Amino acid sequence: INGSIASFPKGTKILQANFDKELNLRKKLGVPVQSVVVLIDKDGKVVNKLMNPSMSKLKLEIGKTLS
């Protein structure tokens, strides 16, 4: 994902957490497995969780979150 950030909708920010070390964050966000992408709006609210999304699905959902 990080290598193709330029192809994502303008305003996209990618943050990565260590699944094995960030146990509190995993619990807070309800992330059961590593392949979950959590979309958070500008106010810090979780708006969507995607399980192993394709790049096109991820970009589509990010676009919805940013609009």
PDB file of C-alpha atoms in Angstrom:
ATOM      1  CA  ILE A   1       0.000   0.000   0.000  1.00  0.00           C
ATOM      2  CA  ASN A   2       2.678   2.507   0.988  1.00  0.00           C
ATOM      3  CA  GLY A   3       4.438   2.151  -2.375  1.00  0.00           C
ATOM      4  CA  SER A   4       1.294   3.151  -4.266  1.00  0.00           C
ATOM      5  CA  ILE A   5       0.049   5.981  -2.023  1.00  0.00           C
ATOM      6  CA  ALA A   6       0.080   8.420  -4.959  1.00  0.00           C
ATOM      7  CA  SER A   7      -2.692   6.401  -6.602  1.00  0.00           C
ATOM      8  CA  PHE A   8      -5.032   6.759  -3.617  1.00  0.00           C
ATOM      9  CA  PRO A   9      -7.610   9.551  -3.263  1.00  0.00           C
ATOM     10  CA  LYS A  10      -6.155  12.944  -2.299  1.00  0.00           C
ATOM     11  CA  GLY A  11      -6.030  13.338   1.467  1.00  0.00           C
ATOM     12  CA  THR A  12      -5.365   9.668   2.176  1.00  0.00           C
ATOM     13  CA  LYS A  13      -3.064   8.969   5.112  1.00  0.00           C
ATOM     14  CA  ILE A  14      -1.775   5.460   5.755  1.00  0.00           C
ATOM     15  CA  LEU A  15      -0.770   4.435   9.270  1.00  0.00           C
ATOM     16  CA  GLN A  16       0.601   1.017  10.081  1.00  0.00           C
ATOM     17  CA  ALA A  17       0.577  -0.680  13.472  1.00  0.00           C
ATOM     18  CA  ASN A  18       2.469  -3.757  14.598  1.00  0.00           C
ATOM     19  CA  PHE A  19      -0.238  -6.407  14.955  1.00  0.00           C
ATOM     20  CA  ASP A  20       1.725  -8.466  17.485  1.00  0.00           C
ATOM     21  CA  LYS A  21       2.814  -5.563  19.709  1.00  0.00           C
ATOM     22  CA  GLU A  22      -0.181  -3.185  19.637  1.00  0.00           C
ATOM     23  CA  LEU A  23      -2.601  -5.348  21.621  1.00  0.00           C
ATOM     24  CA  ASN A  24      -4.486  -2.424  23.170  1.00  0.00           C
ATOM     25  CA  LEU A  25      -4.973  -0.784  19.770  1.00  0.00           C
ATOM     26  CA  ARG A  26      -6.214  -4.084  18.309  1.00  0.00           C
ATOM     27  CA  LYS A  27      -8.769  -4.395  21.084  1.00  0.00           C
ATOM     28  CA  LYS A  28      -9.852  -0.766  20.811  1.00  0.00           C
ATOM     29  CA  LEU A  29     -10.386  -1.033  17.052  1.00  0.00           C
ATOM     30  CA  GLY A  30     -11.734  -4.597  17.109  1.00  0.00           C
ATOM     31  CA  VAL A  31      -9.107  -6.028  14.779  1.00  0.00           C
ATOM     32  CA  PRO A  32      -9.099  -9.843  15.057  1.00  0.00           C
ATOM     33  CA  VAL A  33      -6.634 -10.666  12.244  1.00  0.00           C
ATOM     34  CA  GLN A  34      -3.759  -8.949  10.434  1.00  0.00           C
ATOM     35  CA  SER A  35      -5.579  -8.550   7.127  1.00  0.00           C
ATOM     36  CA  VAL A  36      -8.102  -6.019   8.475  1.00  0.00           C
ATOM     37  CA  VAL A  37      -7.905  -2.426   7.255  1.00  0.00           C
ATOM     38  CA  VAL A  38      -9.583   0.141   9.526  1.00  0.00           C
ATOM     39  CA  LEU A  39     -10.848   3.371   7.955  1.00  0.00           C
ATOM     40  CA  ILE A  40     -10.948   6.316  10.340  1.00  0.00           C
ATOM     41  CA  ASP A  41     -12.491   9.687   9.532  1.00  0.00           C
ATOM     42  CA  LYS A  42     -10.956  13.090  10.231  1.00  0.00           C
ATOM     43  CA  ASP A  43     -12.505  13.101  13.717  1.00  0.00           C
ATOM     44  CA  GLY A  44     -10.905   9.794  14.676  1.00  0.00           C
ATOM     45  CA  LYS A  45     -14.126   7.781  14.358  1.00  0.00           C
ATOM     46  CA  VAL A  46     -13.961   4.277  12.870  1.00  0.00           C
ATOM     47  CA  VAL A  47     -16.195   4.351   9.789  1.00  0.00           C
ATOM     48  CA  ASN A  48     -15.407   0.998   8.205  1.00  0.00           C
ATOM     49  CA  LYS A  49     -13.376  -2.175   8.608  1.00  0.00           C
ATOM     50  CA  LEU A  50     -12.376  -4.182   5.569  1.00  0.00           C
ATOM     51  CA  MET A  51     -11.139  -7.769   5.638  1.00  0.00           C
ATOM     52  CA  ASN A  52      -8.334  -8.283   3.128  1.00  0.00           C
ATOM     53  CA  PRO A  53      -9.683  -5.759   0.590  1.00  0.00           C
ATOM     54  CA  SER A  54      -8.536  -5.562  -3.008  1.00  0.00           C
ATOM     55  CA  MET A  55      -6.725  -2.343  -3.920  1.00  0.00           C
ATOM     56  CA  SER A  56      -9.717  -1.144  -5.952  1.00  0.00           C
ATOM     57  CA  LYS A  57     -12.138  -1.826  -3.066  1.00  0.00           C
ATOM     58  CA  LEU A  58      -9.799  -0.104  -0.621  1.00  0.00           C
ATOM     59  CA  LYS A  59      -9.504   3.007  -2.816  1.00  0.00           C
ATOM     60  CA  LEU A  60     -13.281   3.108  -3.302  1.00  0.00           C
ATOM     61  CA  GLU A  61     -13.962   2.919   0.435  1.00  0.00           C
ATOM     62  CA  ILE A  62     -11.284   5.505   1.240  1.00  0.00           C
ATOM     63  CA  GLY A  63     -12.884   7.829  -1.299  1.00  0.00           C
ATOM     64  CA  LYS A  64     -16.240   7.412   0.464  1.00  0.00           C
ATOM     65  CA  THR A  65     -14.624   8.128   3.836  1.00  0.00           C
ATOM     66  CA  LEU A  66     -12.964  11.312   2.555  1.00  0.00           C
ATOM     67  CA  SER A  67     -16.094  12.720   0.934  1.00  0.00           C
TER      68      SER A  67
END
